[in-house]
CSV table of C-alpha atoms in Angstrom, one decimal:
chain,number,residue,atom,x,y,z
A,1,GLY,CA,-10.7,40.0,39.3
A,2,ALA,CA,-10.5,37.0,37.0
A,3,VAL,CA,-13.6,34.9,36.9
A,4,VAL,CA,-13.7,31.2,36.1
A,5,SER,CA,-17.1,29.4,35.8
A,6,GLN,CA,-18.0,25.8,35.8
A,7,HIS,CA,-21.1,24.1,34.5
A,8,PRO,CA,-23.0,22.2,35.8
A,9,SER,CA,-22.5,23.0,39.5
A,10,TRP,CA,-23.8,19.6,40.4
A,11,VAL,CA,-24.8,16.5,38.5
A,12,ILE,CA,-26.3,13.1,39.3
A,13,CYS,CA,-26.0,10.3,36.8
A,14,LYS,CA,-26.4,6.6,36.6
A,15,SER,CA,-23.5,4.2,36.6
A,16,GLY,CA,-22.1,3.6,33.1
A,17,THR,CA,-23.1,6.9,31.7
A,18,SER,CA,-20.7,9.7,30.6
A,19,VAL,CA,-20.7,13.2,32.1
A,20,LYS,CA,-19.2,16.4,30.6
A,21,ILE,CA,-18.1,19.3,32.8
A,22,GLU,CA,-17.3,22.7,31.3
A,23,CYS,CA,-14.7,25.2,32.6
A,24,ARG,CA,-14.7,28.7,31.2
A,25,SER,CA,-12.6,31.7,31.8
A,26,LEU,CA,-15.0,34.6,31.5
A,27,ASP,CA,-12.9,37.7,31.4
A,28,PHE,CA,-9.4,36.5,30.3
A,29,GLN,CA,-7.8,34.1,28.0
A,30,ALA,CA,-6.4,31.1,29.8
A,31,THR,CA,-3.3,29.6,28.3
A,32,THR,CA,-3.4,26.7,30.8
A,33,MET,CA,-6.2,25.1,32.6
A,34,PHE,CA,-6.0,22.5,35.4
A,35,TRP,CA,-8.4,19.9,36.6
A,36,TYR,CA,-8.5,18.8,40.2
A,37,ARG,CA,-10.6,16.3,42.1
A,38,GLN,CA,-11.4,16.4,45.8
A,39,PHE,CA,-12.9,13.5,47.8
A,40,PRO,CA,-14.7,14.2,51.1
A,41,LYS,CA,-12.3,15.3,53.8
A,42,GLN,CA,-9.4,15.0,51.4
A,43,SER,CA,-7.3,17.6,49.6
A,44,LEU,CA,-7.4,18.7,46.1
A,45,MET,CA,-5.5,16.3,43.8
A,46,LEU,CA,-4.3,17.5,40.4
A,47,MET,CA,-5.7,15.3,37.7
A,48,ALA,CA,-4.4,16.9,34.5
A,49,THR,CA,-3.0,20.0,32.9
A,50,SER,CA,-4.3,21.2,29.6
A,51,ASN,CA,-3.0,23.8,27.2
A,52,GLU,CA,-5.1,25.2,24.4
A,53,GLY,CA,-4.8,23.2,21.2
A,54,SER,CA,-2.6,20.4,22.6
A,55,LYS,CA,-3.2,17.2,24.4
A,56,ALA,CA,-3.6,17.2,28.1
A,57,THR,CA,-0.9,16.0,30.5
A,58,TYR,CA,-2.3,13.6,33.1
A,59,GLU,CA,-0.9,13.0,36.5
A,60,GLN,CA,0.3,9.5,37.5
A,61,GLY,CA,-2.6,7.2,38.3
A,62,VAL,CA,-5.2,9.2,36.3
A,63,GLU,CA,-6.7,7.2,33.4
A,64,LYS,CA,-6.6,9.4,30.3
A,65,ASP,CA,-9.2,7.2,28.5
A,66,LYS,CA,-11.6,7.6,31.4
A,67,PHE,CA,-11.2,11.3,32.0
A,68,LEU,CA,-11.2,13.0,28.6
A,69,ILE,CA,-10.0,16.6,28.5
A,70,ASN,CA,-10.5,19.0,25.6
A,71,HIS,CA,-9.1,22.5,25.7
A,72,ALA,CA,-10.4,23.7,22.3
A,73,SER,CA,-10.1,27.4,22.9
A,74,LEU,CA,-8.4,29.9,25.2
A,75,THR,CA,-11.6,30.3,27.3
A,76,LEU,CA,-13.0,26.7,27.4
A,77,SER,CA,-11.8,23.4,28.7
A,78,THR,CA,-14.1,20.3,29.2
A,79,LEU,CA,-13.7,17.2,31.3
A,80,THR,CA,-15.7,14.2,30.3
A,81,VAL,CA,-15.9,11.4,32.8
A,82,THR,CA,-16.7,8.3,30.6
A,83,SER,CA,-18.5,5.3,31.9
A,84,ALA,CA,-18.8,6.8,35.3
A,85,HIS,CA,-19.0,4.6,38.4
A,86,PRO,CA,-19.8,5.4,42.0
A,87,GLU,CA,-16.1,5.7,42.9
A,88,ASP,CA,-15.9,8.6,40.5
A,89,SER,CA,-18.3,10.6,42.7
A,90,SER,CA,-16.3,13.6,43.8
A,91,PHE,CA,-15.9,17.4,43.7
A,92,TYR,CA,-14.3,18.4,40.4
A,93,ILE,CA,-12.6,21.8,40.3
A,94,CYS,CA,-11.0,23.5,37.4
A,95,SER,CA,-8.6,26.4,37.5
A,96,ALA,CA,-7.2,28.7,34.8
A,97,ARG,CA,-4.0,30.5,34.5
A,98,TRP,CA,-3.0,33.5,32.4
A,99,GLY,CA,-0.1,35.9,32.0
A,100,GLY,CA,1.7,35.7,35.4
A,101,PRO,CA,2.6,32.1,35.9
A,102,LEU,CA,2.2,31.8,39.6
A,103,THR,CA,-1.5,32.5,40.3
A,104,GLN,CA,-4.3,30.2,39.3
A,105,TYR,CA,-8.0,31.2,39.4
A,106,PHE,CA,-10.3,28.5,40.5
A,107,GLY,CA,-13.8,27.7,39.3
A,108,PRO,CA,-16.6,27.1,41.8
A,109,GLY,CA,-16.5,23.3,41.3
A,110,THR,CA,-18.8,20.6,40.1
A,111,ARG,CA,-20.3,18.0,42.5
A,112,LEU,CA,-20.6,14.7,40.7
A,113,THR,CA,-22.7,11.9,42.2
A,114,VAL,CA,-22.8,8.6,40.4
A,115,LEU,CA,-25.6,6.2,41.5
B,1,GLN,CA,6.6,12.7,44.4
B,2,LYS,CA,5.8,16.0,46.0
B,3,GLU,CA,4.2,15.9,49.4
B,4,VAL,CA,2.7,18.7,51.5
B,5,GLU,CA,1.9,18.0,55.1
B,6,GLN,CA,-0.4,19.8,57.4
B,7,ASN,CA,-2.0,19.0,60.7
B,8,SER,CA,-5.6,18.3,60.0
B,9,GLY,CA,-6.8,19.8,63.3
B,10,PRO,CA,-9.3,20.9,64.2
B,11,LEU,CA,-7.4,23.9,65.6
B,12,SER,CA,-9.6,25.9,68.0
B,13,VAL,CA,-8.7,29.5,68.6
B,14,PRO,CA,-10.6,32.2,70.7
B,15,GLU,CA,-11.9,35.2,68.8
B,16,GLY,CA,-9.4,38.0,68.7
B,17,ALA,CA,-6.4,35.7,69.2
B,18,ILE,CA,-3.7,34.7,66.7
B,19,ALA,CA,-4.2,31.6,64.7
B,20,SER,CA,-1.0,29.8,63.6
B,21,LEU,CA,-1.1,27.3,60.8
B,22,ASN,CA,1.8,25.3,59.7
B,23,CYS,CA,2.9,23.3,56.6
B,24,THR,CA,5.9,21.3,55.5
B,25,TYR,CA,6.8,20.2,52.0
B,26,SER,CA,9.0,17.5,50.6
B,27,ASP,CA,10.3,18.9,47.3
B,28,ARG,CA,13.3,21.2,47.7
B,29,GLY,CA,12.7,22.4,44.1
B,30,SER,CA,9.4,24.0,45.1
B,31,GLN,CA,9.5,27.7,44.5
B,32,SER,CA,6.1,29.2,45.1
B,33,PHE,CA,3.9,28.7,48.1
B,34,PHE,CA,0.3,29.5,48.6
B,35,TRP,CA,-2.3,29.6,51.3
B,36,TYR,CA,-5.9,29.0,50.3
B,37,ARG,CA,-9.1,29.1,52.4
B,38,GLN,CA,-11.9,26.6,51.7
B,39,TYR,CA,-15.3,26.7,53.1
B,40,SER,CA,-17.3,23.5,53.1
B,41,GLY,CA,-18.7,22.6,49.7
B,42,LYS,CA,-16.9,25.5,48.0
B,43,SER,CA,-13.7,25.8,45.9
B,44,PRO,CA,-10.6,27.3,47.5
B,45,GLU,CA,-9.9,31.0,47.5
B,46,LEU,CA,-6.4,32.4,47.5
B,47,ILE,CA,-5.3,34.2,50.7
B,48,MET,CA,-1.6,34.7,50.1
B,49,PHE,CA,1.4,33.6,48.2
B,50,ILE,CA,5.0,33.8,49.0
B,51,TYR,CA,8.2,33.1,47.1
B,52,SER,CA,11.1,34.4,49.2
B,53,ASN,CA,12.3,33.4,52.6
B,54,GLY,CA,11.0,35.6,55.4
B,55,ASP,CA,7.7,37.1,56.2
B,56,LYS,CA,5.0,38.6,54.0
B,57,GLU,CA,2.2,40.6,55.5
B,58,ASP,CA,-1.2,41.4,54.0
B,59,GLY,CA,-3.7,42.9,56.4
B,60,ARG,CA,-4.4,40.4,59.2
B,61,PHE,CA,-2.5,37.7,57.5
B,62,THR,CA,1.2,37.0,57.6
B,63,ALA,CA,2.9,34.2,55.6
B,64,GLN,CA,6.3,32.9,56.6
B,65,LEU,CA,8.6,30.8,54.5
B,66,ASN,CA,11.8,29.0,55.5
B,67,LYS,CA,13.2,27.1,52.5
B,68,ALA,CA,16.0,25.6,54.5
B,69,SER,CA,13.5,23.9,56.8
B,70,GLN,CA,11.0,23.4,54.0
B,71,TYR,CA,8.4,25.1,56.2
B,72,VAL,CA,5.6,27.5,55.5
B,73,SER,CA,3.3,29.1,58.0
B,74,LEU,CA,0.3,31.4,58.1
B,75,LEU,CA,-0.6,33.6,61.0
B,76,ILE,CA,-4.0,35.2,61.3
B,77,ARG,CA,-4.2,38.1,63.7
B,78,ASP,CA,-7.4,39.2,65.4
B,79,SER,CA,-9.1,36.0,64.4
B,80,GLN,CA,-12.8,36.4,63.6
B,81,PRO,CA,-15.5,33.7,63.5
B,82,SER,CA,-15.7,34.2,59.7
B,83,ASP,CA,-12.1,32.9,59.5
B,84,SER,CA,-13.4,29.5,60.5
B,85,ALA,CA,-12.7,27.3,57.5
B,86,THR,CA,-10.2,24.8,56.2
B,87,TYR,CA,-6.8,26.3,55.2
B,88,LEU,CA,-4.9,24.6,52.4
B,89,CYS,CA,-1.2,24.9,51.9
B,90,ALA,CA,-0.1,24.5,48.3
B,91,VAL,CA,3.2,24.5,46.5
B,92,THR,CA,4.3,24.6,42.9
B,93,GLY,CA,7.6,24.2,41.1
B,94,GLY,CA,9.6,26.8,39.1
B,95,GLY,CA,7.9,28.8,36.4
B,96,GLY,CA,4.4,28.0,37.6
B,97,ALA,CA,4.0,25.5,34.7
B,98,ASP,CA,3.0,22.8,37.2
B,99,GLY,CA,-0.3,22.6,38.8
B,100,LEU,CA,-0.5,23.0,42.6
B,101,THR,CA,0.3,20.3,45.1
B,102,PHE,CA,-2.0,20.7,48.1
B,103,GLY,CA,-1.9,19.6,51.6
B,104,LYS,CA,-4.9,18.0,53.2
B,105,GLY,CA,-5.7,21.2,55.0
B,106,THR,CA,-6.1,22.4,58.6
B,107,HIS,CA,-9.6,22.9,59.9
B,108,LEU,CA,-9.7,26.1,61.9
B,109,ILE,CA,-12.4,27.0,64.3
B,110,ILE,CA,-12.6,30.5,65.8
B,111,GLN,CA,-14.6,30.4,69.0
B,112,PRO,CA,-16.7,33.5,69.7
């Protein structure tokens, strides 16, 4: 099956620093990648959709200057949380889609803790 | 704005019984419907998807869709303790260009 990886799996950083999370599709080319965020005991919330070579589309309420998304190739998308604060602590999950439009493959997630 | 509603539970079911999970959605334009299972601290894994009204069966799982009532359900037959998890209902619009809109999930506990 299709495999999506994320790196790092967990990260702890100080308030005010920036953190980059990578999402890779290992065995397929992903035309579209999605970034989700999940707070404890809450559901996954779509943050943004990115297509290779174009600007990401952000959901309402998500600050595009704070959450920078770069989808530079068909196998890699990155999410940078700039000037992270404790309220950004969350579980960030990416997913990648290829070919058939109705199935997304999820990465294992990245646990971000901001002190 | 799209909304997906689920009873958060916990839903407790004896081992071997049928677990019934329900979901309603607000956007009548939704065209594809998914059930994911999520274990604590892990990302969701796809169990089933359904597009058409009616039932779709896959092993011990049956998804049911009623677009007129904007209702999706998941039945798990012969429930096993390993089925204990949070089950997320998700919907997407036409063409799959959109990301998924998830419900908050139902916490299912299978009692041995």
